[in-house]
Coordinates of C-alpha atoms and ligand atoms in Angstrom, one line a residue:
M1 CA 13.8 24.2 -17.7
M2 CA 17.4 23.0 -17.5
N3 CA 17.4 22.4 -13.8
T4 CA 15.6 20.0 -11.5
A5 CA 12.8 21.3 -9.4
K6 CA 10.3 19.8 -7.1
I7 CA 7.2 21.7 -6.3
N8 CA 4.6 20.5 -3.9
A9 CA 1.5 22.6 -4.2
S10 CA -0.8 20.1 -2.7
R11 CA -3.2 21.2 0.0
M12 CA -5.4 18.2 -0.6
S13 CA -4.7 14.7 0.4
T14 CA -6.6 13.6 -2.7
A15 CA -4.4 15.5 -5.1
R16 CA -2.8 13.1 -7.5
K17 CA -1.6 15.2 -10.4
T18 CA 2.1 14.6 -11.1
L19 CA 4.1 15.4 -14.1
A20 CA 7.7 14.5 -14.6
L21 CA 9.4 15.4 -17.8
G22 CA 12.9 15.2 -19.2
L23 CA 13.7 17.4 -22.2
S24 CA 17.0 16.9 -24.0
G25 CA 18.5 15.4 -20.9
A26 CA 17.1 17.9 -18.4
A27 CA 14.6 16.8 -15.9
L28 CA 11.7 18.6 -14.3
L29 CA 9.6 17.0 -11.7
L30 CA 6.4 18.5 -10.4
S31 CA 4.0 16.9 -8.1
G32 CA 0.9 17.7 -6.1
L33 CA -1.0 19.6 -8.8
V34 CA -4.7 19.3 -8.0
L35 CA -6.6 17.0 -10.2
A36 CA -9.2 18.9 -12.3
G37 CA -11.6 16.6 -13.8
G38 CA -13.1 14.4 -11.0
T39 CA -11.7 11.1 -12.2
E40 CA -13.5 8.1 -10.9
P41 CA -11.6 6.0 -8.5
V42 CA -10.1 3.0 -10.2
G43 CA -11.2 0.8 -7.3
M44 CA -10.2 -2.8 -7.4
G45 CA -10.1 -2.8 -11.2
Q46 CA -6.9 -3.7 -12.9
M47 CA -5.4 -2.0 -15.9
P48 CA -5.2 -4.3 -18.9
A49 CA -1.8 -6.0 -19.2
N50 CA 0.6 -4.3 -21.7
L51 CA -1.5 -1.2 -22.1
K52 CA 0.8 0.6 -24.6
A53 CA 0.2 2.7 -27.6
T54 CA 2.2 4.2 -30.5
A55 CA 1.8 7.0 -33.0
A56 CA 3.6 7.2 -36.3
L57 CA 4.2 10.9 -36.8
R58 CA 3.8 12.0 -40.4
D59 CA 4.6 15.2 -42.2
P60 CA 1.9 17.0 -44.3
A61 CA 3.1 15.0 -47.3
G62 CA 2.3 11.8 -45.5
Q63 CA 5.9 10.7 -44.9
V64 CA 6.7 9.2 -41.5
R65 CA 9.2 11.4 -39.8
G66 CA 8.9 10.6 -36.2
E67 CA 7.2 8.4 -33.7
A68 CA 5.8 8.5 -30.2
S69 CA 5.2 5.8 -27.6
F70 CA 2.8 5.8 -24.7
E71 CA 2.9 3.5 -21.7
Q72 CA 0.8 3.5 -18.6
V73 CA 3.1 3.5 -15.5
G74 CA 1.1 3.5 -12.3
M75 CA -1.1 6.5 -12.2
G76 CA 0.9 8.3 -14.9
M77 CA 1.6 7.8 -18.6
R78 CA 5.1 7.8 -19.9
V79 CA 5.5 9.5 -23.3
T80 CA 8.5 9.4 -25.6
V81 CA 8.5 11.4 -28.8
T82 CA 11.2 11.6 -31.5
A83 CA 10.9 13.6 -34.7
S84 CA 13.2 14.8 -37.4
G85 CA 13.3 17.4 -40.2
L86 CA 12.2 20.2 -37.9
T87 CA 13.6 23.7 -37.3
P88 CA 15.9 23.9 -34.3
G89 CA 14.3 25.2 -31.1
M90 CA 11.2 24.5 -29.1
H91 CA 8.0 23.2 -30.7
G92 CA 4.5 23.0 -29.3
L93 CA 3.4 19.4 -28.6
H94 CA -0.2 18.5 -27.9
V95 CA -2.8 15.7 -27.9
H96 CA -5.5 16.8 -30.2
D97 CA -9.1 15.7 -29.8
L98 CA -9.8 13.6 -32.9
G99 CA -8.0 10.5 -34.3
R100 CA -7.6 12.0 -37.8
C101 CA -4.5 13.4 -39.5
T102 CA -6.4 14.8 -42.5
P103 CA -6.8 18.4 -43.7
G104 CA -9.4 20.4 -41.9
V105 CA -10.3 23.7 -40.3
D106 CA -7.9 24.8 -37.5
P107 CA -9.9 26.9 -35.1
A108 CA -6.8 28.8 -34.2
V109 CA -6.7 30.4 -37.7
N110 CA -10.2 29.4 -38.9
K111 CA -9.1 28.0 -42.2
V112 CA -8.4 24.6 -43.8
V113 CA -4.8 23.5 -42.8
P114 CA -2.8 20.3 -42.9
F115 CA -3.9 18.0 -40.0
G116 CA -6.9 20.3 -39.2
G117 CA -9.0 17.1 -39.1
A118 CA -7.5 16.3 -35.7
G119 CA -9.6 19.1 -34.3
G120 CA -8.6 21.2 -31.3
H121 CA -6.7 20.3 -28.2
F122 CA -8.0 17.3 -26.2
D123 CA -9.9 18.9 -23.3
P124 CA -11.2 16.2 -20.9
G125 CA -11.7 18.7 -18.1
G126 CA -13.8 21.0 -20.2
S127 CA -11.5 23.9 -19.5
K128 CA -11.9 25.6 -22.9
N129 CA -8.5 27.1 -22.2
H130 CA -4.9 26.6 -23.3
D131 CA -2.5 26.4 -20.5
S132 CA 0.8 24.9 -19.4
P133 CA 1.6 21.2 -19.0
M134 CA 1.6 21.8 -15.2
A135 CA -2.0 23.1 -15.1
G136 CA -4.8 20.8 -13.9
N137 CA -7.2 19.8 -16.5
K138 CA -9.9 22.0 -15.0
Y139 CA -7.7 25.0 -15.9
G140 CA -6.2 24.0 -19.2
H141 CA -6.5 21.3 -21.9
G142 CA -5.4 17.9 -20.8
G143 CA -3.6 17.7 -24.2
D144 CA -1.2 20.6 -23.4
L145 CA 2.1 18.7 -23.1
P146 CA 5.7 19.8 -22.6
M147 CA 7.4 21.1 -25.7
L148 CA 9.7 19.2 -28.0
N149 CA 13.2 20.6 -28.0
V150 CA 14.8 20.2 -31.5
G151 CA 18.5 20.4 -31.8
A152 CA 20.7 21.9 -34.6
D153 CA 20.4 18.6 -36.6
G154 CA 16.6 19.0 -36.8
T155 CA 16.0 16.1 -34.5
G156 CA 14.1 16.4 -31.3
T157 CA 13.3 14.0 -28.4
A158 CA 11.0 14.5 -25.4
T159 CA 10.5 12.0 -22.6
F160 CA 8.1 12.8 -19.8
T161 CA 5.5 11.3 -17.5
T162 CA 2.2 13.0 -17.1
D163 CA -1.1 12.2 -15.5
K164 CA -3.0 15.0 -17.3
V165 CA -3.8 12.3 -19.8
S166 CA -4.0 8.5 -19.6
L167 CA -4.5 5.5 -21.8
T168 CA -7.8 4.7 -20.1
G169 CA -10.8 6.5 -18.7
K170 CA -12.1 10.0 -19.4
D171 CA -8.6 11.4 -19.9
G172 CA -7.8 8.6 -22.3
V173 CA -5.8 9.5 -25.5
L174 CA -6.3 6.3 -27.5
N175 CA -7.6 7.1 -31.0
R176 CA -6.8 10.7 -30.6
S177 CA -3.8 12.5 -32.3
L178 CA -0.4 13.7 -31.2
M179 CA 0.6 16.9 -32.9
I180 CA 4.0 18.8 -33.2
H181 CA 3.7 22.4 -34.2
A182 CA 6.1 24.7 -36.0
D183 CA 6.7 27.2 -33.2
M184 CA 7.1 27.3 -29.4
D185 CA 4.2 27.1 -27.1
D186 CA 3.7 30.1 -24.8
Y187 CA 1.7 27.8 -22.5
K188 CA -1.0 30.4 -22.2
S189 CA -2.6 31.8 -25.4
D190 CA -5.8 30.1 -26.3
P191 CA -6.4 27.9 -28.2
S192 CA -3.0 26.6 -29.0
G193 CA -0.3 28.7 -27.4
K194 CA 0.6 30.5 -30.6
S195 CA 2.5 27.4 -31.6
G196 CA 1.8 27.9 -35.3
A197 CA 1.4 25.4 -38.1
R198 CA 0.7 21.7 -37.6
E199 CA 3.9 20.0 -38.8
R200 CA 3.7 16.4 -37.6
C201 CA 0.6 14.3 -36.7
G202 CA 0.0 10.7 -35.7
V203 CA -3.0 8.9 -34.4
I204 CA -2.4 7.2 -31.1
V205 CA -3.2 3.5 -31.6
R206 CA -3.1 0.8 -29.0
D207 CA -0.4 -1.8 -29.5
N208 CA -1.2 -5.4 -30.4
F209 CA -5.0 -4.8 -30.4
T210 CA -7.3 -5.7 -33.2
V211 CA -10.4 -3.6 -33.9
R212 CA -13.1 -3.8 -36.4
D213 CA -15.4 -0.8 -36.9
Y214 CA -18.9 -0.8 -38.3
P215 CA -19.5 2.8 -39.5
L216 CA -23.0 4.1 -39.6
P217 CA -24.6 6.3 -42.2
G218 CA -25.5 9.9 -41.5
T219 CA -24.3 12.6 -39.2
Q220 CA -26.9 12.1 -36.5
S221 CA -26.7 8.4 -35.8
F222 CA -25.8 8.7 -32.1
P223 CA -26.1 4.9 -31.6
E224 CA -27.4 4.0 -28.2
G225 CA -28.6 0.4 -28.1
V226 CA -27.2 -2.7 -29.7
A227 CA -28.4 -6.2 -30.0
Y228 CA -27.3 -9.3 -32.0
D229 CA -29.4 -11.9 -33.6
A230 CA -27.1 -14.9 -34.0
R231 CA -29.6 -16.8 -36.2
K232 CA -29.4 -14.1 -38.8
G233 CA -25.9 -12.8 -38.1
V234 CA -27.3 -9.3 -37.8
I235 CA -26.4 -6.6 -35.4
Y236 CA -29.1 -4.0 -34.6
T237 CA -28.4 -0.5 -33.4
G238 CA -30.7 2.5 -32.9
S239 CA -30.3 6.2 -33.0
A240 CA -30.9 8.2 -29.8
A241 CA -31.3 11.3 -32.0
N242 CA -33.9 10.2 -34.5
G243 CA -35.0 6.7 -33.7
N244 CA -33.7 5.1 -36.9
I245 CA -32.9 1.4 -36.4
Y246 CA -30.1 -0.1 -38.5
A247 CA -29.3 -3.7 -39.3
I248 CA -25.7 -4.5 -39.8
N249 CA -24.4 -7.8 -41.4
A250 CA -21.9 -8.8 -38.8
N251 CA -19.6 -10.5 -41.4
T252 CA -19.7 -8.0 -44.2
G253 CA -20.5 -4.8 -42.3
A254 CA -23.2 -4.0 -44.8
T255 CA -25.6 -1.7 -43.1
S256 CA -29.3 -1.0 -44.0
L257 CA -32.1 1.0 -42.5
F258 CA -34.1 -1.6 -40.8
S259 CA -36.9 0.8 -39.5
E260 CA -37.0 4.5 -40.0
G261 CA -37.5 6.6 -36.9
G262 CA -40.0 9.4 -36.4
A263 CA -43.2 7.5 -35.8
V264 CA -45.0 7.8 -32.5
G265 CA -42.8 6.4 -29.7
R266 CA -39.9 6.1 -32.1
S267 CA -38.5 9.6 -32.3
T268 CA -35.6 8.1 -30.3
A269 CA -34.3 4.6 -29.8
L270 CA -32.5 3.6 -26.6
G271 CA -32.1 0.0 -25.3
L272 CA -32.7 -2.7 -27.9
K273 CA -33.1 -6.4 -27.6
V274 CA -34.0 -9.3 -29.8
D275 CA -36.5 -11.8 -28.4
A276 CA -36.9 -15.6 -29.0
Q277 CA -39.0 -14.9 -32.1
G278 CA -36.4 -12.6 -33.6
R279 CA -38.5 -9.5 -32.9
V280 CA -36.7 -6.3 -32.0
W281 CA -37.8 -4.5 -28.9
V282 CA -37.0 -0.8 -28.5
A283 CA -37.1 1.3 -25.4
G284 CA -38.4 4.8 -26.3
G285 CA -36.8 7.0 -23.7
A286 CA -38.7 10.1 -23.0
T287 CA -41.5 9.1 -25.3
G288 CA -42.6 6.6 -22.7
A289 CA -43.2 4.0 -25.4
I290 CA -42.0 0.5 -26.1
S291 CA -41.8 -0.4 -29.8
I292 CA -41.8 -4.0 -31.2
L293 CA -40.7 -4.7 -34.7
S294 CA -41.1 -7.9 -36.6
P295 CA -37.9 -9.7 -37.9
D296 CA -38.3 -7.9 -41.2
G297 CA -38.7 -4.5 -39.6
A298 CA -42.5 -4.1 -39.8
P299 CA -44.1 -2.5 -36.8
V300 CA -45.8 -5.1 -34.5
A301 CA -46.9 -2.8 -31.7
T302 CA -46.2 0.4 -29.9
L303 CA -47.0 0.1 -26.2
M304 CA -47.4 3.3 -24.1
T305 CA -46.6 3.5 -20.4
P306 CA -49.0 5.8 -18.5
P307 CA -48.5 9.5 -19.3
S308 CA -47.1 10.5 -16.0
P309 CA -44.4 13.2 -16.0
N310 CA -40.9 12.6 -17.3
P311 CA -40.9 9.0 -18.5
Y312 CA -37.5 7.7 -19.5
L313 CA -37.6 4.1 -20.7
N314 CA -34.0 3.2 -21.0
D315 CA -33.4 -0.5 -21.5
L316 CA -35.3 -3.8 -21.6
I317 CA -34.8 -7.5 -21.4
P318 CA -36.9 -10.4 -22.6
T319 CA -37.0 -13.5 -20.3
P320 CA -37.8 -17.1 -21.2
D321 CA -41.4 -17.0 -19.9
G322 CA -42.3 -14.4 -22.6
S323 CA -42.1 -11.4 -20.3
V324 CA -40.1 -8.2 -21.1
Y325 CA -38.8 -6.1 -18.2
I326 CA -38.2 -2.4 -18.8
T327 CA -36.1 0.1 -16.8
D328 CA -37.3 3.7 -16.3
S329 CA -34.5 6.0 -15.5
T330 CA -36.6 8.8 -14.0
R331 CA -39.8 7.2 -12.7
P332 CA -39.0 4.6 -9.9
M333 CA -40.8 1.8 -11.6
I334 CA -39.8 -1.4 -13.4
W335 CA -42.3 -2.0 -16.1
R336 CA -43.2 -5.4 -17.6
V337 CA -44.8 -6.4 -20.9
R338 CA -46.9 -9.7 -21.0
D339 CA -49.2 -10.6 -23.8
M340 CA -48.5 -7.3 -25.5
K341 CA -49.7 -5.3 -22.4
V342 CA -47.5 -3.1 -20.4
E343 CA -48.0 -3.0 -16.6
P344 CA -46.2 -1.4 -13.6
W345 CA -44.4 -4.5 -12.3
L346 CA -42.3 -3.2 -9.4
N347 CA -42.7 0.1 -7.7
L348 CA -39.3 1.0 -6.3
G349 CA -40.6 3.5 -3.7
G350 CA -39.6 2.2 -0.3
T351 CA -37.1 -0.3 -1.7
P352 CA -33.3 -0.1 -1.4
I353 CA -33.2 1.4 -4.8
K354 CA -33.4 5.2 -4.1
Y355 CA -34.1 7.4 -7.1
G356 CA -32.3 10.8 -7.2
P357 CA -31.7 13.4 -9.9
G358 CA -30.4 12.3 -13.2
I359 CA -30.4 8.8 -14.8
N360 CA -31.2 6.1 -12.3
L361 CA -31.8 2.5 -13.4
N362 CA -30.4 2.0 -16.8
G363 CA -29.0 -1.2 -18.4
I364 CA -30.9 -4.4 -17.5
V365 CA -30.1 -8.1 -18.1
A366 CA -31.5 -11.4 -16.9
S367 CA -30.1 -14.7 -15.8
P368 CA -30.7 -17.4 -18.5
D369 CA -33.6 -18.9 -16.6
G370 CA -35.2 -15.5 -16.0
R371 CA -35.1 -15.8 -12.3
F372 CA -32.9 -12.8 -11.6
L373 CA -32.6 -9.4 -13.2
L374 CA -29.5 -7.3 -12.9
S375 CA -29.7 -3.5 -13.4
V376 CA -27.2 -0.8 -13.0
Q377 CA -28.1 2.6 -11.5
L378 CA -26.0 5.1 -13.5
N379 CA -26.0 8.1 -11.1
T380 CA -25.0 6.1 -8.0
G381 CA -22.9 3.3 -9.6
E382 CA -24.8 0.6 -7.8
L383 CA -25.6 -2.7 -9.3
W384 CA -28.9 -4.3 -8.2
R385 CA -30.3 -7.9 -8.3
I386 CA -34.0 -8.2 -8.5
D387 CA -35.7 -11.6 -8.0
T388 CA -38.5 -12.0 -10.5
Q389 CA -40.3 -14.5 -8.2
S390 CA -40.2 -12.7 -4.9
R391 CA -39.5 -9.2 -6.3
A392 CA -36.8 -9.0 -3.5
I393 CA -34.0 -6.5 -4.2
R394 CA -30.4 -6.9 -3.3
K395 CA -27.4 -4.7 -3.8
V396 CA -24.8 -6.6 -5.7
M397 CA -22.0 -4.0 -5.6
G398 CA -21.2 -0.3 -6.0
G399 CA -18.4 1.5 -7.9
L400 CA -20.0 1.4 -11.4
K401 CA -20.8 5.1 -11.8
N402 CA -21.9 6.0 -15.3
G403 CA -22.8 2.4 -15.8
D404 CA -25.1 2.3 -18.9
G405 CA -25.6 -0.9 -20.9
L406 CA -24.9 -4.4 -19.6
L407 CA -23.9 -7.7 -21.1
L408 CA -24.2 -10.9 -19.0
D409 CA -22.0 -13.8 -20.2
G410 CA -22.2 -16.7 -17.8
Q411 CA -21.1 -15.3 -14.4
T412 CA -19.3 -12.4 -16.0
L413 CA -21.0 -9.0 -16.4
Y414 CA -19.7 -6.3 -18.7
V415 CA -20.7 -2.8 -17.9
A416 CA -20.4 0.0 -20.5
R417 CA -19.5 3.1 -18.5
N418 CA -20.3 5.9 -20.9
A419 CA -18.6 9.1 -19.6
D420 CA -15.6 7.0 -18.4
G421 CA -15.0 5.6 -21.9
V422 CA -14.4 2.1 -20.5
V423 CA -16.0 -1.2 -20.2
S424 CA -15.8 -2.7 -16.7
K425 CA -15.6 -6.5 -16.3
V426 CA -17.3 -7.8 -13.2
G427 CA -17.1 -11.3 -11.8
L428 CA -20.4 -12.5 -10.2
S429 CA -21.2 -15.1 -7.6
A430 CA -23.3 -18.1 -8.6
D431 CA -26.4 -16.5 -7.3
Y432 CA -25.6 -13.1 -9.0
G433 CA -25.8 -11.6 -5.5
S434 CA -22.3 -10.3 -5.2
G435 CA -19.7 -9.0 -7.6
T436 CA -16.1 -8.0 -7.9
L437 CA -14.7 -5.5 -10.3
M438 CA -12.0 -7.3 -12.3
M439 CA -10.9 -5.0 -15.0
E440 CA -11.5 -1.7 -16.7
E441 CA -10.9 -1.9 -20.4
P442 CA -10.4 1.2 -22.5
L443 CA -10.5 -1.1 -25.6
A444 CA -9.4 1.3 -28.3
G445 CA -10.5 4.7 -27.1
L446 CA -14.2 4.4 -26.9
R447 CA -16.3 7.5 -27.2
F448 CA -19.1 7.4 -24.7
P449 CA -19.8 3.7 -24.9
T450 CA -23.5 3.2 -24.1
T451 CA -23.8 -0.5 -24.3
L452 CA -22.5 -3.7 -25.8
A453 CA -23.5 -7.1 -27.1
K454 CA -21.8 -10.4 -27.7
V455 CA -21.0 -11.5 -31.2
G456 CA -19.4 -14.9 -31.3
A457 CA -16.2 -14.7 -29.3
D458 CA -16.3 -10.9 -29.6
V459 CA -18.1 -7.9 -28.1
V460 CA -19.5 -5.1 -30.2
V461 CA -19.7 -1.8 -28.4
T462 CA -21.6 1.4 -29.4
Q463 CA -19.6 4.6 -29.5
G464 CA -22.6 6.6 -28.7
Q465 CA -21.1 10.1 -28.3
L466 CA -24.3 11.1 -26.4
D467 CA -22.2 13.7 -24.6
K468 CA -22.3 15.6 -28.0
L469 CA -26.0 15.2 -28.5
Q470 CA -26.9 18.6 -27.0
G471 CA -23.9 20.4 -28.5
G472 CA -20.4 19.9 -29.6
T473 CA -19.1 18.2 -32.7
P474 CA -19.3 14.4 -32.8
E475 CA -16.8 12.4 -34.7
T476 CA -18.2 11.0 -37.9
P477 CA -18.9 8.5 -39.1
F478 CA -20.6 7.2 -36.0
K479 CA -19.6 3.6 -35.4
L480 CA -19.9 0.4 -33.5
T481 CA -16.6 -1.2 -32.7
R482 CA -16.0 -4.9 -32.3
F483 CA -13.2 -6.4 -30.1
K484 CA -12.2 -9.8 -28.8
I485 CA -14.0 -10.5 -25.6
F486 CA -11.7 -9.9 -22.6
Ligands
CU1 CU1 -1.8 21.7 -30.9

């Protein structure tokens, strides 16, 4: 490790893995490692300015004895770590999955240990394997970083640039933890390279960025939809796992159960919207139902779409004429409710919107006059404009894969891109017919953001964690997170 090497293992023009590291003055540069995880192209989106983060590294007694800084530099992330009070020699250094430096179970030893709350190594490629910092994320944890070399005085410094992890996107480390272990990392033994006890831990927090969380009760909240009623100052969110709808006071954060899930059509709650009368509309996913609740939470109606196979009512939008339009992610149909009756409004067969496997049309919004609907197709990343008068369909743009919920604010469209962990900002033309990707915001380390709503000059985003719905351990409490609009 004390010499300089350059290895080019690339056989693919698309390879972009690079890792450059300097440990105690030595430098090692590697390039051409094949990217593991299938990262989405960044496209024309810009990184937010000054995307930097810091972690204060504490010992198990809670004293700060080190720090780390993170800065996005081109396609890589520069990491600088210093820590003191450690034994001389090499120490394992990793990004752990969860943003918690509390005691908890360490899977490597299966008992409660200091900093066990940080969970295992961050594994965005789903490798389920510990490996070296040079391995692609498909083969080893993205969080497996170069070791910290501690000198005779007990102080260690490491500086390196890596693109195994990032500050944005699915490899994003914001709101996860940086960990220094007691022993050296063998770069191979699962799950943690036999690197021993957890000696320093810090949560990786974005610099100069204000966040407000609204924690939700229970361990199964999986919030999917969000809507804001400005007249009441109430944020509504619903559980994809059990259909509970919560009402959150946007000022105080006080949360109450607005409507308990479980009734017919309400075993799940996906897209949510508030209409002009303050009623809450809920898309019922695979139940094929649309539920309407009064402003005090009482059931008004449950409307069933026809019992054809595999319904998936995902999102809905009221328009000024009293209609409500509903997307179906599996059946190529846009449904409409008028006078409390649901009807098949637009059959998408033979139109430019081609349904394929997976989730198709998802989030839906409308222009303020109700003339145009905009809906994103999650599996293709296409954004569509649908004219409610002529029913003509026009492709606005592509490049929005994993696009889930939408927020339309004037001519700006915000797209929550769940598996990418970002919110994309799109500028739209006056007729909503074309769009440009302006920015991809990681905000503060969103966990599978499904949708967002505007609250005053802020946005509130669900951290749905729906990737953990069928297995895995979600971070609790579940939460919505509020940020200044960008
Ligand atoms: Cu570790």
